[in-house]
Coordinates of C-alpha atoms in Angstrom, one line a residue:
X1 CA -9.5 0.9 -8.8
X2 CA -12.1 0.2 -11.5
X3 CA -8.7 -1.3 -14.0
X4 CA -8.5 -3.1 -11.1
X5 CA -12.4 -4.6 -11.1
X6 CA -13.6 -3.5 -8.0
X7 CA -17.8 -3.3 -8.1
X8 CA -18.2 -0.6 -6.4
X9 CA -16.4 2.4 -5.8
X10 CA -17.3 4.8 -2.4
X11 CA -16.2 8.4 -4.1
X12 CA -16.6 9.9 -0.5
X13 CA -20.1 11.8 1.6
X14 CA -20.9 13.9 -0.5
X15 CA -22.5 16.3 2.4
X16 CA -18.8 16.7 3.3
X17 CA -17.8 19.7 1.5
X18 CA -17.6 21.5 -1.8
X19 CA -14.5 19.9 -2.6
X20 CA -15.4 16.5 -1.9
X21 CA -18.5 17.2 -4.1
X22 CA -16.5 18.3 -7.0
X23 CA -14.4 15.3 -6.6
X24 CA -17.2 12.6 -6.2
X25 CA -19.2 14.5 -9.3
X26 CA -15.8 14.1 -11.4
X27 CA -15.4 10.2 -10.2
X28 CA -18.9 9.8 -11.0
X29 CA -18.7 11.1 -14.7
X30 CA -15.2 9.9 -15.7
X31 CA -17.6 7.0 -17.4
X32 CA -16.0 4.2 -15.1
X33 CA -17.3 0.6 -15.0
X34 CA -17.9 0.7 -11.4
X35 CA -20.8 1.9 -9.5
X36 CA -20.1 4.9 -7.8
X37 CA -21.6 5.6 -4.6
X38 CA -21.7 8.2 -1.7
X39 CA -21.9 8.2 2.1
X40 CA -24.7 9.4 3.4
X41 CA -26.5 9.7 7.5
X42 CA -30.1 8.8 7.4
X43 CA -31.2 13.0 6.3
X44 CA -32.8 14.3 3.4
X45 CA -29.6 17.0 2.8
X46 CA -27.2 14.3 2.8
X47 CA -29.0 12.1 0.0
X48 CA -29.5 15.4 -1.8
X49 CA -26.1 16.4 -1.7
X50 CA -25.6 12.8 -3.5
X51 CA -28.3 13.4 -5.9
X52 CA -26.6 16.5 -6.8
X53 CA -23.3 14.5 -7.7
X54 CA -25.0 12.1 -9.8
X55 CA -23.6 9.1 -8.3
X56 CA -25.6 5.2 -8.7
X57 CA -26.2 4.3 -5.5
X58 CA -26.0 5.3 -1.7
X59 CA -24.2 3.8 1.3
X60 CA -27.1 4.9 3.7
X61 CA -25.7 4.4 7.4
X62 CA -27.9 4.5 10.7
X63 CA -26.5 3.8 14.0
X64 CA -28.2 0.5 15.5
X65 CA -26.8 -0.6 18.9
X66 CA -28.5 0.9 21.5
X67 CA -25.0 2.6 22.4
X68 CA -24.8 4.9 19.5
X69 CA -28.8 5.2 19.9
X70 CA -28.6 6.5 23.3
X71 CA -25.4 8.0 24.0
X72 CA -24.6 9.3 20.2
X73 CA -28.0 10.2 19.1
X74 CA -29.8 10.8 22.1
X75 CA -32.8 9.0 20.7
X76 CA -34.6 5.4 20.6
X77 CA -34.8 2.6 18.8
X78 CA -38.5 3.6 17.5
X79 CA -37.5 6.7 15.9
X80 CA -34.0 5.3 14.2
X81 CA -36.2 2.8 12.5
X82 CA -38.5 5.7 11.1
X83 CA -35.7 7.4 10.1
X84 CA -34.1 4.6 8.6
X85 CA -37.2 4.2 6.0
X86 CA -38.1 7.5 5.2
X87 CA -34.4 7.6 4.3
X88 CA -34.3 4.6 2.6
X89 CA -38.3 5.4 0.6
X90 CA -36.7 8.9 -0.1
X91 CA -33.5 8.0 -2.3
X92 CA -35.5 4.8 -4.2
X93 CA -38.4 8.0 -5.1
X94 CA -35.0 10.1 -6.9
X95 CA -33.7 6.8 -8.4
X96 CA -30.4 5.7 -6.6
X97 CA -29.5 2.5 -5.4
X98 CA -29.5 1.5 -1.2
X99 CA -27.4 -0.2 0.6
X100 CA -28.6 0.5 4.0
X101 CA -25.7 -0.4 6.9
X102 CA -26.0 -0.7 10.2
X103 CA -23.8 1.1 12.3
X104 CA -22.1 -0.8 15.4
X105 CA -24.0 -3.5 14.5
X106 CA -21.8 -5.8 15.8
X107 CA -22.9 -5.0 19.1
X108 CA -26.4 -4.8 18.2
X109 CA -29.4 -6.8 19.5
X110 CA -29.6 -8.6 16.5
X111 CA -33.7 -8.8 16.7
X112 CA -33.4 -5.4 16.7
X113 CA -30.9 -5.1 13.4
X114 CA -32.9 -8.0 11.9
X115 CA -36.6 -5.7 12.5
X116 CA -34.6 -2.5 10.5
X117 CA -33.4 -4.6 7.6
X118 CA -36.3 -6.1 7.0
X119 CA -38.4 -2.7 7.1
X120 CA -35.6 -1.0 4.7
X121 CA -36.4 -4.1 2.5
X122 CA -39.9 -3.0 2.2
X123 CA -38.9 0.4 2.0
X124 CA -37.3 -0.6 -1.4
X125 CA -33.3 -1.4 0.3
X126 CA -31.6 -3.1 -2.5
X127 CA -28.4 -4.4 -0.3
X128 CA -27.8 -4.6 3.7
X129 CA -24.5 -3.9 5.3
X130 CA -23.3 -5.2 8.9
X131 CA -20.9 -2.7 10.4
X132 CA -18.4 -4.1 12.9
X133 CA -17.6 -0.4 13.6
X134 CA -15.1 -0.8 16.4
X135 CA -13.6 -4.6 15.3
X136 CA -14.8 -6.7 18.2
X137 CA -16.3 -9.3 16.4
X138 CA -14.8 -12.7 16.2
X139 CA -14.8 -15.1 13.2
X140 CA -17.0 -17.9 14.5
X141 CA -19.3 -14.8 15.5
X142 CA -19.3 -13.1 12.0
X143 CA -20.4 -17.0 10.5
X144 CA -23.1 -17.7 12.8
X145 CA -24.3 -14.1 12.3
X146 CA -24.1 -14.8 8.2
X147 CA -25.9 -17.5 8.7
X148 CA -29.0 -15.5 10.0
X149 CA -28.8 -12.8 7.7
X150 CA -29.0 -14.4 4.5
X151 CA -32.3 -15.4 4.9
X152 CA -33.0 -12.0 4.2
X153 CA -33.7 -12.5 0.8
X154 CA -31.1 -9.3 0.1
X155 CA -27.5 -9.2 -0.7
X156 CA -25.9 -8.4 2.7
X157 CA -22.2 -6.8 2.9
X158 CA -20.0 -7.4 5.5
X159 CA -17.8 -4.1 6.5
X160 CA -15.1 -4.4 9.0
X161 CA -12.1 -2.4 10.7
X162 CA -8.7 -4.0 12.4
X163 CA -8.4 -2.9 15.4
X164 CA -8.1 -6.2 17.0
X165 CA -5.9 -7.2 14.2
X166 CA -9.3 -9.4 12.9
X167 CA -11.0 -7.8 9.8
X168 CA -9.7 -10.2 7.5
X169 CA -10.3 -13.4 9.1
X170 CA -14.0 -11.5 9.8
X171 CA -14.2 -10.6 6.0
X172 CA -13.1 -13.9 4.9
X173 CA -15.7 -15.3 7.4
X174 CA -18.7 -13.9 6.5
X175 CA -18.2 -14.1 2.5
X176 CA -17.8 -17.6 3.1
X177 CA -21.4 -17.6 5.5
X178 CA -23.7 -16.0 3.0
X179 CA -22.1 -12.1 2.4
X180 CA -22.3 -11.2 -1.0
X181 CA -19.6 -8.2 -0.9
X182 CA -16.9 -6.6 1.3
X183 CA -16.2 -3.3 2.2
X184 CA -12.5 -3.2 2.0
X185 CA -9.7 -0.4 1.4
X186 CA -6.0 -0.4 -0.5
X187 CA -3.7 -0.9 2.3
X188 CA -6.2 -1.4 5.1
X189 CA -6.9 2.4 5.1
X190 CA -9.5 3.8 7.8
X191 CA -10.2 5.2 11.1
X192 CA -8.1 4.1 13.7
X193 CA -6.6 0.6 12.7
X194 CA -8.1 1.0 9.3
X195 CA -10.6 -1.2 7.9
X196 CA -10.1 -4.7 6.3
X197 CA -7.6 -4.5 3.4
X198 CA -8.5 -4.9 -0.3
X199 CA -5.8 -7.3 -1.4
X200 CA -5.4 -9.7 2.0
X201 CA -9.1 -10.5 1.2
X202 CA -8.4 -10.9 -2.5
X203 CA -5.5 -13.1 -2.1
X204 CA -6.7 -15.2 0.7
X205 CA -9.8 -16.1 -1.5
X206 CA -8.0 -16.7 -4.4
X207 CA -5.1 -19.0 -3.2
X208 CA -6.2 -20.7 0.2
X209 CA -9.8 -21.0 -1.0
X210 CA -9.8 -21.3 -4.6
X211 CA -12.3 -18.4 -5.6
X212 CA -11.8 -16.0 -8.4
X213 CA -12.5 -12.9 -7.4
X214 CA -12.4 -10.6 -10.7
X215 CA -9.5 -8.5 -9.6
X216 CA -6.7 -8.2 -11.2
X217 CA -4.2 -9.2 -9.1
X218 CA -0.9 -8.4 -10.7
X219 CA -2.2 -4.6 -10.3
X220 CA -2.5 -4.9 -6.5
X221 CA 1.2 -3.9 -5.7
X222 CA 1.0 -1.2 -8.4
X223 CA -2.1 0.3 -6.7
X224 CA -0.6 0.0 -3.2
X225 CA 2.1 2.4 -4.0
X226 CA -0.1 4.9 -5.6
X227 CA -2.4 4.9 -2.9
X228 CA 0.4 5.2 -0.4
X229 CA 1.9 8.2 -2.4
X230 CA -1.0 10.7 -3.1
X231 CA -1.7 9.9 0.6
X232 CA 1.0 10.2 2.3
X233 CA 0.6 7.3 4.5
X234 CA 3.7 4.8 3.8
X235 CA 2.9 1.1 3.7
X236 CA 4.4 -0.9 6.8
X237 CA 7.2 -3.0 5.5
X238 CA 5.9 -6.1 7.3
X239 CA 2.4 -5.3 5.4
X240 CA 1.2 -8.8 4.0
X241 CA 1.4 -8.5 0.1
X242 CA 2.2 -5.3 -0.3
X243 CA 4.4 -4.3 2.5
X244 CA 8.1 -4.5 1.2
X245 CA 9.5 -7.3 3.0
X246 CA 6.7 -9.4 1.9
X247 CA 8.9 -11.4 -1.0
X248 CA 12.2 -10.2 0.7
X249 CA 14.1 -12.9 2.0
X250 CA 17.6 -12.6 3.7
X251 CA 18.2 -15.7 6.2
X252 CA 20.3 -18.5 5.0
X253 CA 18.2 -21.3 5.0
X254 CA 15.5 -19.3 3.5
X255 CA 17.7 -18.5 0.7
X256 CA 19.0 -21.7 -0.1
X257 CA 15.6 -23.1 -0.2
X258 CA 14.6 -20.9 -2.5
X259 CA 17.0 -21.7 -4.5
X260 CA 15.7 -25.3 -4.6
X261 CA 12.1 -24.5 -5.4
X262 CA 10.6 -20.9 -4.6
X263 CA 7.7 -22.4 -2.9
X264 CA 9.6 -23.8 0.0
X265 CA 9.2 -19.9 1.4
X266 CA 6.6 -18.5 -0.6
X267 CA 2.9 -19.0 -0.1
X268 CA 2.6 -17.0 -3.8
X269 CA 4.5 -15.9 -6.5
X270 CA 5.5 -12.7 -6.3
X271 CA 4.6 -12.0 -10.0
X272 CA 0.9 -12.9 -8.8
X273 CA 0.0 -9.5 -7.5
X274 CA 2.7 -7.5 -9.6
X275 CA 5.5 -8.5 -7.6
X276 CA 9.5 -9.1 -7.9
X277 CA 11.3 -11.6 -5.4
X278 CA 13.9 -9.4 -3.7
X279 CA 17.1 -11.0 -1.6
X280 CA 18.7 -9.0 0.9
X281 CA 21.8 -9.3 2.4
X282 CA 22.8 -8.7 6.1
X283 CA 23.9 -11.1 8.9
X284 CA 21.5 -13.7 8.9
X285 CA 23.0 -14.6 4.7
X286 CA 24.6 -17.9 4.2
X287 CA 27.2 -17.9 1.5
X288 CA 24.0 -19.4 -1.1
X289 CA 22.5 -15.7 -1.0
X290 CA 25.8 -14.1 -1.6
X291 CA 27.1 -16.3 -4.4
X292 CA 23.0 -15.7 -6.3
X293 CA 23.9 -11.5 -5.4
X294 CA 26.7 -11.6 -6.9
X295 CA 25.7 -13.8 -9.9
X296 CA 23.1 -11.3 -10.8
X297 CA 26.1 -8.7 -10.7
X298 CA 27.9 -10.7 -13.4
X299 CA 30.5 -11.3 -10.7
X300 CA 32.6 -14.7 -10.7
X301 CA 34.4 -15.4 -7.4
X302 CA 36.3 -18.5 -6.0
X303 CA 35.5 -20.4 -2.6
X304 CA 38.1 -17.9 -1.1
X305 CA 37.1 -14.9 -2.3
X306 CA 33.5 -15.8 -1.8
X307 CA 34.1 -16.7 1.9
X308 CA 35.9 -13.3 2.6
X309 CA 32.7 -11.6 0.5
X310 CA 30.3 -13.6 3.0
X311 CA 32.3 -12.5 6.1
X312 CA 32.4 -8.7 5.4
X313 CA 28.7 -8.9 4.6
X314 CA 28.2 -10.7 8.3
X315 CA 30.1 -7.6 9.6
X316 CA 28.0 -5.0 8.5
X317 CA 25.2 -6.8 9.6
X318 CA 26.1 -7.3 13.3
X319 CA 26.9 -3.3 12.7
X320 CA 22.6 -3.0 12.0
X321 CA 23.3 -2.3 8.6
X322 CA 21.8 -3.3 5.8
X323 CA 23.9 -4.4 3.0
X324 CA 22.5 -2.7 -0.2
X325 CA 23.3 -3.7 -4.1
X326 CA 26.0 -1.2 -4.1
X327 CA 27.7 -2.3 -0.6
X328 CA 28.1 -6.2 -1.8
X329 CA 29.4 -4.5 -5.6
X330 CA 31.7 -2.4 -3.4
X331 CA 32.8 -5.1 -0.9
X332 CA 33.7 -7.6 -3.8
X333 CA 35.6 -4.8 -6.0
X334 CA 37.6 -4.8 -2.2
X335 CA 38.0 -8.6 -2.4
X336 CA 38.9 -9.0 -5.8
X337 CA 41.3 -5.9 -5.8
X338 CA 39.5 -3.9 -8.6
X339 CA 39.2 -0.3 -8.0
X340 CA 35.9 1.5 -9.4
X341 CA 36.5 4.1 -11.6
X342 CA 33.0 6.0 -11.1
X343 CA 32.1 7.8 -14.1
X344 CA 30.3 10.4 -12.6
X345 CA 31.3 12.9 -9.8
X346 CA 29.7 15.2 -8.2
X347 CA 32.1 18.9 -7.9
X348 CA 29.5 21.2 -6.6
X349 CA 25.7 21.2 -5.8
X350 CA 24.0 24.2 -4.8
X351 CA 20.2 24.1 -3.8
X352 CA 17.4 27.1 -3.4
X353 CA 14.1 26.5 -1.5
X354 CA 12.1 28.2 0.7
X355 CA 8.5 29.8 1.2
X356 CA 6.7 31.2 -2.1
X357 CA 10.0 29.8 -4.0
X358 CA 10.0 27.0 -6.4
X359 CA 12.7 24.2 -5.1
X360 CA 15.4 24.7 -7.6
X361 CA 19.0 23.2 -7.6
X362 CA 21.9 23.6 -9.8
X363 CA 25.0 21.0 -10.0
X364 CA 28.2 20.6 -11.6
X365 CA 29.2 16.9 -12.5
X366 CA 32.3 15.8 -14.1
X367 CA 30.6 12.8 -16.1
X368 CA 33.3 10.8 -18.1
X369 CA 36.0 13.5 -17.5
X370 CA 33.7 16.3 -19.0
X371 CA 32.5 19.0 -16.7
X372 CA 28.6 18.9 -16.8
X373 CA 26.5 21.7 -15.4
X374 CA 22.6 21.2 -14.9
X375 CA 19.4 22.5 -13.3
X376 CA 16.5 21.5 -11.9
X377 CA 13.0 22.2 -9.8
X378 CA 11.1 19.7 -7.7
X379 CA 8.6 19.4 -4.9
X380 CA 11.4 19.7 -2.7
X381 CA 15.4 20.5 -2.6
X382 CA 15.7 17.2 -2.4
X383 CA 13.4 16.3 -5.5
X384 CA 15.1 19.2 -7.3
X385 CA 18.8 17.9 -6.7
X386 CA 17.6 14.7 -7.8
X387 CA 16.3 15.7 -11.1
X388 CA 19.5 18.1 -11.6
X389 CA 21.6 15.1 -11.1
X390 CA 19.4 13.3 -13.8
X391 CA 19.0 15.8 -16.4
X392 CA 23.1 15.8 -16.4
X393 CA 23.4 12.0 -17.1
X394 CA 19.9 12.5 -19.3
X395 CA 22.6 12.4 -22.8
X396 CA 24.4 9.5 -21.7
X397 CA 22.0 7.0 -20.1
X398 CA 18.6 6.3 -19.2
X399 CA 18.4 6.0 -15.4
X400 CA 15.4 6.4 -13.4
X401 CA 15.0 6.4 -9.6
X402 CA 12.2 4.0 -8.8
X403 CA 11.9 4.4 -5.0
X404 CA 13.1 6.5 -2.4
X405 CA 13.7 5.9 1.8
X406 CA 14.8 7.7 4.9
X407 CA 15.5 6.5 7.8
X408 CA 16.7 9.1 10.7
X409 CA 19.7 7.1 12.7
X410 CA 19.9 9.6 15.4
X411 CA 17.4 12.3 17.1
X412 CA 17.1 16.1 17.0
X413 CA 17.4 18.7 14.3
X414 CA 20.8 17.7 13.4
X415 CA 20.0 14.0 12.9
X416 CA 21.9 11.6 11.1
X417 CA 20.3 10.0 8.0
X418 CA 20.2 7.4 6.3
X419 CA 19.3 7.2 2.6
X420 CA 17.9 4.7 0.0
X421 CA 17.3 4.8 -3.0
X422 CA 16.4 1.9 -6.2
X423 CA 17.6 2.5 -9.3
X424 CA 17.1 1.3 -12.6
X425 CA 17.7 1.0 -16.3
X426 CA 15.7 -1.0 -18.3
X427 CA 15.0 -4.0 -15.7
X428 CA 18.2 -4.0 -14.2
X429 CA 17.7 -2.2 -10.5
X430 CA 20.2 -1.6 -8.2
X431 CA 20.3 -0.2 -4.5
X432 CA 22.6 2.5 -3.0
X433 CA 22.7 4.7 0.2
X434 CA 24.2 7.8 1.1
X435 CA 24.1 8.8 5.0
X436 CA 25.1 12.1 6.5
X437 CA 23.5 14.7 8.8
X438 CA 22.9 16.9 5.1
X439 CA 19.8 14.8 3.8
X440 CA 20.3 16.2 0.4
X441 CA 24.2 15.4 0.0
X442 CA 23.1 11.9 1.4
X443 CA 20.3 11.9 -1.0
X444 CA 22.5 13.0 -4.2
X445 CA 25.3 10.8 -2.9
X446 CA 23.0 7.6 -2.8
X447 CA 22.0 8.3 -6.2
X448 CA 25.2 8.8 -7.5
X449 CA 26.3 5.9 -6.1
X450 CA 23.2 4.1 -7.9
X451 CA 24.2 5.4 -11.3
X452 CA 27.8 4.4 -11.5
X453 CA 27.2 1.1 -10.3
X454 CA 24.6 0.5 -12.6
X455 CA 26.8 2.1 -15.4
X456 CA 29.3 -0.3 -14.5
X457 CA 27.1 -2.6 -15.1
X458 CA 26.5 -1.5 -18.3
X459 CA 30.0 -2.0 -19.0
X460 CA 30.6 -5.5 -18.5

């Protein structure tokens, strides 16, 4: 996040735990660029526990509507307001920077909110933050509201969550209506819907409106995925930016106008936030996205080899299948009579896991007609028969898998499954899949499917 250029950088609340301590203290000293900052209620133990991490500044929340007052804190308006300062005078007297946010402030009486930031201001409140805690506020709202606020005389943050699908267009709204900075997440992460996302705001300032941000945006995508990995919470493909079909394009006239000129389809280059234009192939391609697949493939066809090409491609479509790189190499070998010699093959595969035990996995290949046996240990059996298969291949070529997919075709314990995989060497990528009720054979299948195509590739 700070290669990225955020300005400020919420390590966590520090009162949390000892483990969320240890980890804020560590962000807070890795000698970042960013202003760190913790989390902290309106008490003296929570803006010690930040003191005691060292961090620049605190994100000092109180509760303001009279909601959270009442039925949350069971207290008033009077003593929230006291609170609020002595919270605020006590982290200016041990040297940390406020932001002082009001909680639910979107339904708020805003004489109210307006009477607490302006005593946190005298209190010594370097920044203000509006909460629309629940996401209820509307765009026009959040400008006429920004209008107010910024004769405040304070930097005043806007911080949204989605869960009317708005925090965006809110976001976008009040930094054009006098907010100074947005709280946003990678991927829209938060509670509930999640709050407003990092790059949507980023790119939607920087290409409809014009205004440079600081971030770099050819690190978004990059960041997406790790954030989505270390978290476990997987990116919905439909995700604008960062979601995988966001640059994918499979209809016909889509294709062909890309073709043309890329904008026809795209509101961005790809390349822009890290990026590669990806086109897919199912039933709604038109013979233009076939002809461009199979150009990238090396692969010269006629008009009636083509047409047969497009037509089996249609047919797995209308089957719900999608046509990966390996299906189209596979369906024009058919076509154009070639038979693919696969260099590698799998004989046997055998795979260990299982509590206290270190995944491991052991295969046999016959790689260019020489038997090849291998181990390896992973996260998983799968991960372990995947780096098996790779340290066996490791002397001939350089292949790396780039991304890995399940999908479960059918239900219960014995489920069909689906599985895709991207590989790569150098910047060539390919797709394969392997499906089966054994996720691991449909796992090591996929793969192997990936490296002899792209070995064959290779070859030509």
């Amino acid at each position: 996040m700070d290669e990225l250029g955020v300005d400020v950088i919420e390590a966590g609340s520090a009162i949390t735990s000892d483990g969320e301590r240890e980890s804020i203290r560590a962000i807070a000293s890795a000698g970042l660029n960013a202003e760190i900052c913790s989390f902290a209620r309106a008490h003296r133990k929570d803006i010690d526990a930040a003191l005691d991490c060292d961090v620049d500044s605190l994100h000092l929340v109180v509760p303001v509507s009279d909601l959270h007052i009442e039925r949350k804190l069971r207290s008033d308006r009077e003593s929230v307001l006291r609170k609020a300062v002595e919270a605020t005078e006590y982290a200016k007297a041990h040297g940390l920077i406020v932001e002082l946010s009001g909680e639910d402030a979107s339904r708020a009486d805003l004489d109210y909110l307006e009477s607490i930031y302006r005593a946190t201001i005298e209190a010594g409140a370097d920044r203000l933050c509006f909460c629309d805690t629940v996401g209820v506020l509307l765009p026009e709202r959040t400008a006429e509201i920004f209008q107010r606020l910024r004769s405040l005389g304070k930097p005043v943050s806007i911080h949204c969550h989605d869960d009317f699908g708005m925090a965006t267009a809110n976001t976008v709204a009040a930094l054009r209506n006098g907010a100074m900075q947005a709280h946003v997440t990678i991927n829209g992460l938060g509670e509930r819907a999640g709050n407003t996302s990092l790059e949507e705001v980023v790119m939607c300032l920087e290409n409809l409106y014009g205004i440079r941000t600081g971030i770099k945006c050819n690190l978004l995508y990059q960041i997406s995925r790790v954030v989505s990995k270390k978290t476990g919470i997987p990116v919905a493909p439909n995700k604008a930016i960062v979601g995988e079909n966001a640059f994918t394009h499979e209809a016909g006239i889509h294709v062909h106008g890309l073709i043309a000129d890329t904008s026809t389809y795209e509101p961005m280059r790809p390349e822009q936030v890290g990026r590669k234009r990806r086109i897919v192939l199912g039933k709604m391609s038109g013979r233009a996205a076939v002809e461009l697949a199979l150009r990238e493939f090396g692969i010269t066809v006629n008009e009636e080899q083509l047409n047969e090409i497009v037509s089996r491609v249609k047919e797995l479509g209308d089957k719900g299948k999608r046509v990966s790189d390996a299906d189209l190499q596979s369906i024009a070998d058919t076509v154009l009579s070639r038979e693919l010699k696969p260099r590698v093959l799998l004989e046997e595969l055998t795979v260990v896991s299982g509590n206290r035990v270190t995944p491991t996995a052991s295969v046999k290949l016959i790689l260019d007609g020489r038997e090849t046996l291998e181990a390896g240990a992973g996260v998983g059996p799968v991960d372990a028969a995947v780096n098996a298969v790779r340290r066996a291949i490791s002397g001939v070529t350089d292949i790396r898998l780039e991304e890995y997919h399940v999908d479960a075709i059918t239900g219960g314990t014995n489920a069909l499954v689906e599985v895709w995989v991207t590989m790569a060497i150098g910047d060539r990528s390919i797709t394969a899949r392997g499906a089966g009720a054994d996720i691991i054979m449909a796992s090591v299948e996929a793969v192997l499917e990936g490296i002899n195509r792209l070995m064959l590739l290779e070859d030509r």
